Amino acid sequence: MGGAMRSIFAILGFALILSLPGFVLAKPVREKAQAQAQPFRSNEEVLRWINGYRHSPQPQRVPDAVKAMSAFGLTKDSDQSGIYIGFIAGVIGSNPASAEDLVAKMFPLPPEDQVIIIKGIAYSGLPSWRPLLKTFIERMPARKDLIEKFLYGDKPVLTALSIKDDATVIDLNWGYYFATGWEAPIRRIVSSLAYSLDKDKVDTLTIGAMAKWTLAQNASRDNDLLMMLKKISSDSDPKIRKPLGEVIDASETLELSKIRKDALASIDELKAKGSEKLRNYNWWGQAGQTVLALGCVAAGALGQVEFGIPCVIGGAASTAALNYFKPSD
């Protein structure tokens, strides 16, 4: 009798041990799932999540993030929505098997915000981006013209966009990097460092300066990015090797103010040469204002908003950004 009871207790004990992991883990798993399911409560939360995404991808949350971007007005300003469009494109491009399902869950979205979905698909880099975009034409009747321009017109995809012609492309590539951690978008930003050496055109020089500044700021706080820049440096175009070396050095030594001083010196040099456009501060403000604000968004996504340029997370205080790089009198 005693032996039988001991056997029963042993079996029950063994069964309890087997069931313990389920009991122990059930609550944390449920709590984690609940935490993941919490809605985004602010634009700061959206950006913090974007910042950490490449380290711990959660594509299932992207549709909610897109709706939050819309609700918080982060996609209203085309000059400042690049990072979000690039991020959506990166998520779609890195999840080909579930891309259609992810996009479907981004709806409903107001017609004015559907542009981020259209561009996200077109900029994704998926070989099948056109069929994917066609799938959602009926969901976006108000945007039919834009969709057709991508499908049948001359609207370029991300890899064909020129940073020299459109400074917001810098943020598009940062967004793609935040979604994937891939090297390709960083190489595209690095390629524009050649513009920081321009001696004739202030708008081109300004774009190069912003590319240089965002790379240095972000690499100083992202070791993976710093290592990536060193790798790129080893096989980069000789024309960009010098400014890229300066970016790497500033990132490693945290002497980031040198990037700004170099930019100011270059701008002052153009001013001394008598550039009429540069003397016209109003013109310079219009040409450079958007460009100089880009770094706020890219750096803000890395959680750094206190390093010199007054920024609003999810956007930029453009006047303050402009004054930061304002040529001295």
CSV table of C-alpha atoms in Angstrom, one decimal:
chain,number,residue,atom,x,y,z
A,1,MET,CA,0.0,0.0,0.0
A,2,GLY,CA,2.7,2.4,1.1
A,3,GLY,CA,4.7,1.7,-2.1
A,4,ALA,CA,1.7,2.2,-4.3
A,5,MET,CA,0.9,5.6,-2.6
A,6,ARG,CA,4.6,6.6,-3.1
A,7,SER,CA,4.3,5.7,-6.8
A,8,ILE,CA,1.1,7.8,-7.2
A,9,PHE,CA,2.7,10.8,-5.4
A,10,ALA,CA,5.8,10.4,-7.6
A,11,ILE,CA,3.7,10.4,-10.7
A,12,LEU,CA,1.7,13.4,-9.6
A,13,GLY,CA,4.9,15.2,-8.6
A,14,PHE,CA,6.4,14.5,-12.0
A,15,ALA,CA,3.2,15.7,-13.7
A,16,LEU,CA,3.4,18.9,-11.6
A,17,ILE,CA,7.0,19.5,-12.6
A,18,LEU,CA,6.1,19.1,-16.3
A,19,SER,CA,3.3,21.6,-15.9
A,20,LEU,CA,5.2,24.2,-14.0
A,21,PRO,CA,6.9,25.9,-17.0
A,22,GLY,CA,3.4,26.5,-18.4
A,23,PHE,CA,2.2,28.0,-15.1
A,24,VAL,CA,5.4,30.0,-14.6
A,25,LEU,CA,5.7,31.3,-18.1
A,26,ALA,CA,2.0,31.8,-18.9
A,27,LYS,CA,1.7,35.1,-16.9
A,28,PRO,CA,4.9,36.7,-18.3
A,29,VAL,CA,4.0,35.7,-21.8
A,30,ARG,CA,0.5,37.1,-21.4
A,31,GLU,CA,1.9,40.2,-19.9
A,32,LYS,CA,4.4,40.6,-22.7
A,33,ALA,CA,1.6,40.1,-25.3
A,34,GLN,CA,-0.5,42.7,-23.5
A,35,ALA,CA,2.4,45.1,-23.4
A,36,GLN,CA,3.0,44.7,-27.2
A,37,ALA,CA,-0.7,45.2,-27.8
A,38,GLN,CA,-0.8,48.5,-26.0
A,39,PRO,CA,-1.6,51.4,-28.4
A,40,PHE,CA,1.0,54.0,-29.1
A,41,ARG,CA,0.2,57.0,-26.9
A,42,SER,CA,2.5,59.7,-28.4
A,43,ASN,CA,4.7,60.5,-31.3
A,44,GLU,CA,7.7,60.0,-28.9
A,45,GLU,CA,6.6,56.4,-28.4
A,46,VAL,CA,6.4,55.8,-32.1
A,47,LEU,CA,9.9,57.1,-32.7
A,48,ARG,CA,11.4,55.2,-29.8
A,49,TRP,CA,9.8,52.0,-31.2
A,50,ILE,CA,11.1,52.8,-34.6
A,51,ASN,CA,14.6,53.3,-33.1
A,52,GLY,CA,14.6,49.8,-31.5
A,53,TYR,CA,12.8,48.0,-34.3
A,54,ARG,CA,15.9,46.8,-36.2
A,55,HIS,CA,17.2,45.1,-33.0
A,56,SER,CA,13.9,43.4,-32.3
A,57,PRO,CA,11.6,43.4,-35.3
A,58,GLN,CA,7.8,43.3,-34.6
A,59,PRO,CA,6.2,43.6,-38.0
A,60,GLN,CA,2.9,42.7,-36.6
A,61,ARG,CA,2.8,46.1,-34.8
A,62,VAL,CA,3.6,48.1,-37.9
A,63,PRO,CA,0.0,48.6,-39.0
A,64,ASP,CA,-0.8,50.0,-35.5
A,65,ALA,CA,2.3,52.2,-35.8
A,66,VAL,CA,1.1,53.5,-39.2
A,67,LYS,CA,-2.3,54.4,-37.8
A,68,ALA,CA,-0.6,56.2,-34.9
A,69,MET,CA,1.6,58.1,-37.3
A,70,SER,CA,-1.6,59.3,-39.0
A,71,ALA,CA,-3.4,60.1,-35.7
A,72,PHE,CA,-0.5,62.1,-34.4
A,73,GLY,CA,-0.1,64.1,-37.6
A,74,LEU,CA,3.4,62.8,-38.3
A,75,THR,CA,2.7,62.2,-42.0
A,76,LYS,CA,1.0,65.6,-42.8
A,77,ASP,CA,4.2,67.4,-43.7
A,78,SER,CA,5.9,65.9,-46.7
A,79,ASP,CA,9.2,67.5,-45.8
A,80,GLN,CA,9.2,65.7,-42.4
A,81,SER,CA,7.5,62.4,-43.2
A,82,GLY,CA,10.4,60.8,-45.0
A,83,ILE,CA,11.6,58.8,-42.1
A,84,TYR,CA,8.2,57.2,-41.6
A,85,ILE,CA,7.8,56.4,-45.3
A,86,GLY,CA,11.3,55.0,-45.4
A,87,PHE,CA,10.5,52.9,-42.3
A,88,ILE,CA,7.3,51.5,-43.8
A,89,ALA,CA,9.2,50.7,-47.0
A,90,GLY,CA,11.9,48.9,-45.1
A,91,VAL,CA,9.4,46.8,-43.2
A,92,ILE,CA,7.5,45.8,-46.4
A,93,GLY,CA,10.8,45.1,-48.2
A,94,SER,CA,12.2,42.9,-45.4
A,95,ASN,CA,8.9,40.9,-45.0
A,96,PRO,CA,8.0,39.8,-48.5
A,97,ALA,CA,5.9,36.8,-47.4
A,98,SER,CA,3.6,38.8,-45.2
A,99,ALA,CA,3.8,42.2,-47.1
A,100,GLU,CA,0.2,42.0,-48.4
A,101,ASP,CA,-1.2,41.1,-45.0
A,102,LEU,CA,0.8,43.9,-43.3
A,103,VAL,CA,-0.4,46.5,-45.8
A,104,ALA,CA,-4.0,45.3,-45.6
A,105,LYS,CA,-4.0,45.9,-41.8
A,106,MET,CA,-2.8,49.5,-42.3
A,107,PHE,CA,-6.3,50.3,-43.5
A,108,PRO,CA,-8.5,52.2,-42.9
A,109,LEU,CA,-6.4,55.3,-43.3
A,110,PRO,CA,-7.5,58.9,-44.4
A,111,PRO,CA,-6.9,59.6,-48.1
A,112,GLU,CA,-4.4,62.3,-47.2
A,113,ASP,CA,-2.3,59.8,-45.3
A,114,GLN,CA,-2.5,56.9,-47.9
A,115,VAL,CA,0.5,58.4,-49.6
A,116,ILE,CA,2.7,56.8,-47.1
A,117,ILE,CA,1.4,53.4,-48.0
A,118,ILE,CA,1.7,54.0,-51.7
A,119,LYS,CA,5.3,55.2,-51.4
A,120,GLY,CA,6.1,52.6,-48.8
A,121,ILE,CA,5.2,49.9,-51.3
A,122,ALA,CA,6.9,51.6,-54.2
A,123,TYR,CA,10.1,52.2,-52.2
A,124,SER,CA,10.1,48.8,-50.6
A,125,GLY,CA,12.5,47.3,-53.1
A,126,LEU,CA,10.3,44.2,-53.5
A,127,PRO,CA,10.5,42.7,-57.0
A,128,SER,CA,6.7,42.4,-56.9
A,129,TRP,CA,6.0,45.9,-55.6
A,130,ARG,CA,3.8,46.7,-58.7
A,131,PRO,CA,1.4,43.7,-58.3
A,132,LEU,CA,1.3,44.5,-54.6
A,133,LEU,CA,0.4,48.1,-55.2
A,134,LYS,CA,-2.3,47.1,-57.8
A,135,THR,CA,-3.9,44.9,-55.1
A,136,PHE,CA,-4.8,48.0,-53.1
A,137,ILE,CA,-6.0,50.4,-55.9
A,138,GLU,CA,-9.6,49.9,-54.9
A,139,ARG,CA,-8.8,50.7,-51.3
A,140,MET,CA,-7.4,54.1,-52.3
A,141,PRO,CA,-9.6,55.6,-55.0
A,142,ALA,CA,-8.7,59.1,-54.0
A,143,ARG,CA,-5.0,58.3,-54.7
A,144,LYS,CA,-5.6,56.6,-58.1
A,145,ASP,CA,-3.6,59.2,-60.0
A,146,LEU,CA,-0.5,58.9,-57.7
A,147,ILE,CA,-0.7,55.1,-57.9
A,148,GLU,CA,-0.8,55.2,-61.7
A,149,LYS,CA,2.2,57.5,-61.8
A,150,PHE,CA,4.2,54.9,-59.9
A,151,LEU,CA,2.8,52.0,-61.9
A,152,TYR,CA,2.8,53.4,-65.4
A,153,GLY,CA,4.5,56.8,-65.2
A,154,ASP,CA,7.9,58.2,-64.3
A,155,LYS,CA,7.7,58.3,-60.5
A,156,PRO,CA,11.1,56.9,-59.4
A,157,VAL,CA,11.6,54.3,-56.7
A,158,LEU,CA,13.8,54.9,-53.7
A,159,THR,CA,17.0,53.7,-55.2
A,160,ALA,CA,16.5,56.0,-58.1
A,161,LEU,CA,15.8,59.1,-56.0
A,162,SER,CA,18.6,61.7,-56.0
A,163,ILE,CA,19.6,63.2,-52.7
A,164,LYS,CA,21.2,66.1,-54.6
A,165,ASP,CA,17.8,67.0,-56.1
A,166,ASP,CA,15.7,66.2,-53.1
A,167,ALA,CA,17.2,66.5,-49.6
A,168,THR,CA,14.3,64.6,-48.0
A,169,VAL,CA,15.7,61.5,-49.5
A,170,ILE,CA,18.2,61.5,-46.7
A,171,ASP,CA,15.4,60.8,-44.2
A,172,LEU,CA,13.8,58.2,-46.5
A,173,ASN,CA,17.1,56.2,-46.3
A,174,TRP,CA,17.4,56.7,-42.6
A,175,GLY,CA,13.9,55.3,-42.2
A,176,TYR,CA,14.7,52.2,-44.3
A,177,TYR,CA,17.8,51.7,-42.2
A,178,PHE,CA,15.8,51.9,-38.9
A,179,ALA,CA,13.5,49.2,-40.3
A,180,THR,CA,16.2,46.8,-41.5
A,181,GLY,CA,19.6,47.7,-40.2
A,182,TRP,CA,20.8,47.1,-43.8
A,183,GLU,CA,23.8,48.6,-45.4
A,184,ALA,CA,22.3,49.7,-48.7
A,185,PRO,CA,20.4,52.8,-47.4
A,186,ILE,CA,23.5,53.9,-45.4
A,187,ARG,CA,25.6,53.6,-48.6
A,188,ARG,CA,23.2,55.8,-50.4
A,189,ILE,CA,23.6,58.5,-47.6
A,190,VAL,CA,27.3,58.1,-47.6
A,191,SER,CA,27.5,58.6,-51.3
A,192,SER,CA,26.1,62.2,-50.8
A,193,LEU,CA,29.1,63.1,-48.7
A,194,ALA,CA,30.8,64.2,-51.9
A,195,TYR,CA,28.4,67.2,-51.9
A,196,SER,CA,30.0,68.4,-48.6
A,197,LEU,CA,33.1,69.3,-50.7
A,198,ASP,CA,31.1,71.5,-53.2
A,199,LYS,CA,32.7,74.9,-53.6
A,200,ASP,CA,30.2,76.5,-55.9
A,201,LYS,CA,26.6,75.7,-54.9
A,202,VAL,CA,25.4,76.4,-51.4
A,203,ASP,CA,22.3,74.2,-51.7
A,204,THR,CA,24.5,71.2,-52.7
A,205,LEU,CA,27.0,72.0,-50.0
A,206,THR,CA,24.2,72.2,-47.4
A,207,ILE,CA,22.9,68.8,-48.4
A,208,GLY,CA,26.3,67.2,-48.1
A,209,ALA,CA,26.7,68.9,-44.7
A,210,MET,CA,23.4,67.4,-43.4
A,211,ALA,CA,24.3,64.0,-44.7
A,212,LYS,CA,27.7,64.3,-42.8
A,213,TRP,CA,26.0,65.6,-39.7
A,214,THR,CA,23.3,62.9,-39.4
A,215,LEU,CA,25.9,60.1,-40.1
A,216,ALA,CA,28.2,61.4,-37.4
A,217,GLN,CA,25.5,62.0,-34.8
A,218,ASN,CA,23.8,58.7,-35.3
A,219,ALA,CA,27.1,56.6,-35.5
A,220,SER,CA,28.3,58.2,-32.3
A,221,ARG,CA,25.4,56.4,-30.5
A,222,ASP,CA,25.0,53.3,-32.7
A,223,ASN,CA,28.1,51.1,-32.7
A,224,ASP,CA,26.7,48.8,-35.4
A,225,LEU,CA,26.4,51.8,-37.6
A,226,LEU,CA,29.9,52.9,-36.8
A,227,MET,CA,31.3,49.5,-37.7
A,228,MET,CA,29.2,49.6,-41.0
A,229,LEU,CA,30.7,53.0,-41.9
A,230,LYS,CA,34.2,51.6,-41.3
A,231,LYS,CA,33.4,48.7,-43.6
A,232,ILE,CA,32.0,51.1,-46.3
A,233,SER,CA,35.1,53.2,-46.0
A,234,SER,CA,37.3,50.4,-47.0
A,235,ASP,CA,35.8,50.2,-50.5
A,236,SER,CA,34.3,53.6,-50.9
A,237,ASP,CA,34.8,56.0,-53.8
A,238,PRO,CA,38.1,58.0,-53.2
A,239,LYS,CA,36.0,61.2,-53.5
A,240,ILE,CA,34.1,60.5,-50.3
A,241,ARG,CA,36.9,58.8,-48.3
A,242,LYS,CA,38.0,62.0,-46.7
A,243,PRO,CA,34.6,63.3,-45.4
A,244,LEU,CA,33.7,59.7,-44.4
A,245,GLY,CA,36.9,59.5,-42.4
A,246,GLU,CA,35.9,62.7,-40.7
A,247,VAL,CA,32.5,61.3,-39.9
A,248,ILE,CA,34.1,58.2,-38.4
A,249,ASP,CA,36.6,60.2,-36.4
A,250,ALA,CA,34.0,62.5,-35.0
A,251,SER,CA,31.8,59.6,-34.0
A,252,GLU,CA,34.6,57.8,-32.2
A,253,THR,CA,35.9,60.8,-30.4
A,254,LEU,CA,32.5,62.4,-29.8
A,255,GLU,CA,33.9,65.7,-31.2
A,256,LEU,CA,30.7,66.3,-33.1
A,257,SER,CA,30.9,70.0,-33.0
A,258,LYS,CA,33.7,69.8,-35.6
A,259,ILE,CA,31.2,68.7,-38.2
A,260,ARG,CA,29.2,71.9,-37.7
A,261,LYS,CA,32.3,74.1,-37.6
A,262,ASP,CA,33.5,72.6,-40.9
A,263,ALA,CA,30.1,73.2,-42.5
A,264,LEU,CA,30.1,76.8,-41.3
A,265,ALA,CA,33.6,77.4,-42.6
A,266,SER,CA,32.7,76.0,-46.0
A,267,ILE,CA,29.6,78.2,-46.1
A,268,ASP,CA,31.6,81.3,-45.0
A,269,GLU,CA,34.1,80.5,-47.7
A,270,LEU,CA,31.4,80.6,-50.3
A,271,LYS,CA,30.2,83.9,-48.9
A,272,ALA,CA,33.6,85.3,-49.1
A,273,LYS,CA,33.8,84.4,-52.7
A,274,GLY,CA,30.8,86.7,-53.3
A,275,SER,CA,28.0,84.2,-54.0
A,276,GLU,CA,25.0,86.4,-54.6
A,277,LYS,CA,22.6,83.7,-53.6
A,278,LEU,CA,24.4,83.1,-50.3
A,279,ARG,CA,24.3,86.8,-49.5
A,280,ASN,CA,20.5,86.7,-50.0
A,281,TYR,CA,19.7,85.1,-46.7
A,282,ASN,CA,16.0,84.7,-47.5
A,283,TRP,CA,16.9,82.6,-50.5
A,284,TRP,CA,19.3,80.6,-48.4
A,285,GLY,CA,16.7,80.0,-45.8
A,286,GLN,CA,14.2,78.7,-48.4
A,287,ALA,CA,16.8,76.4,-49.9
A,288,GLY,CA,18.4,75.2,-46.7
A,289,GLN,CA,15.6,75.2,-44.2
A,290,THR,CA,14.2,71.8,-45.0
A,291,VAL,CA,17.6,70.3,-45.5
A,292,LEU,CA,19.0,71.5,-42.2
A,293,ALA,CA,15.9,70.3,-40.3
A,294,LEU,CA,16.3,66.7,-41.5
A,295,GLY,CA,18.8,65.8,-38.9
A,296,CYS,CA,16.4,66.5,-36.1
A,297,VAL,CA,14.1,63.7,-37.2
A,298,ALA,CA,16.8,61.1,-37.9
A,299,ALA,CA,18.5,61.8,-34.6
A,300,GLY,CA,15.2,62.0,-32.8
A,301,ALA,CA,14.5,58.5,-33.8
A,302,LEU,CA,17.6,57.5,-32.1
A,303,GLY,CA,16.3,59.1,-28.9
A,304,GLN,CA,18.8,62.0,-29.0
A,305,VAL,CA,17.1,65.4,-29.1
A,306,GLU,CA,19.4,67.4,-26.8
A,307,PHE,CA,22.6,67.8,-28.7
A,308,GLY,CA,22.5,71.3,-30.1
A,309,ILE,CA,19.7,71.8,-32.5
A,310,PRO,CA,16.4,72.4,-30.8
A,311,CYS,CA,14.1,69.7,-32.2
A,312,VAL,CA,10.6,68.6,-31.8
A,313,ILE,CA,10.5,64.8,-31.9
A,314,GLY,CA,8.7,63.7,-35.0
A,315,GLY,CA,9.5,67.0,-36.7
A,316,ALA,CA,11.9,69.9,-36.5
A,317,ALA,CA,11.9,73.4,-35.3
A,318,SER,CA,13.0,74.5,-38.7
A,319,THR,CA,13.8,78.1,-37.8
A,320,ALA,CA,16.1,77.0,-35.0
A,321,ALA,CA,17.7,74.4,-37.2
A,322,LEU,CA,18.3,77.1,-39.8
A,323,ASN,CA,19.8,79.5,-37.3
A,324,TYR,CA,22.1,76.7,-36.1
A,325,PHE,CA,23.8,76.5,-39.4
A,326,LYS,CA,23.3,80.2,-40.3
A,327,PRO,CA,26.3,81.7,-41.9
A,328,SER,CA,28.1,84.2,-39.8
A,329,ASP,CA,27.9,87.9,-40.8
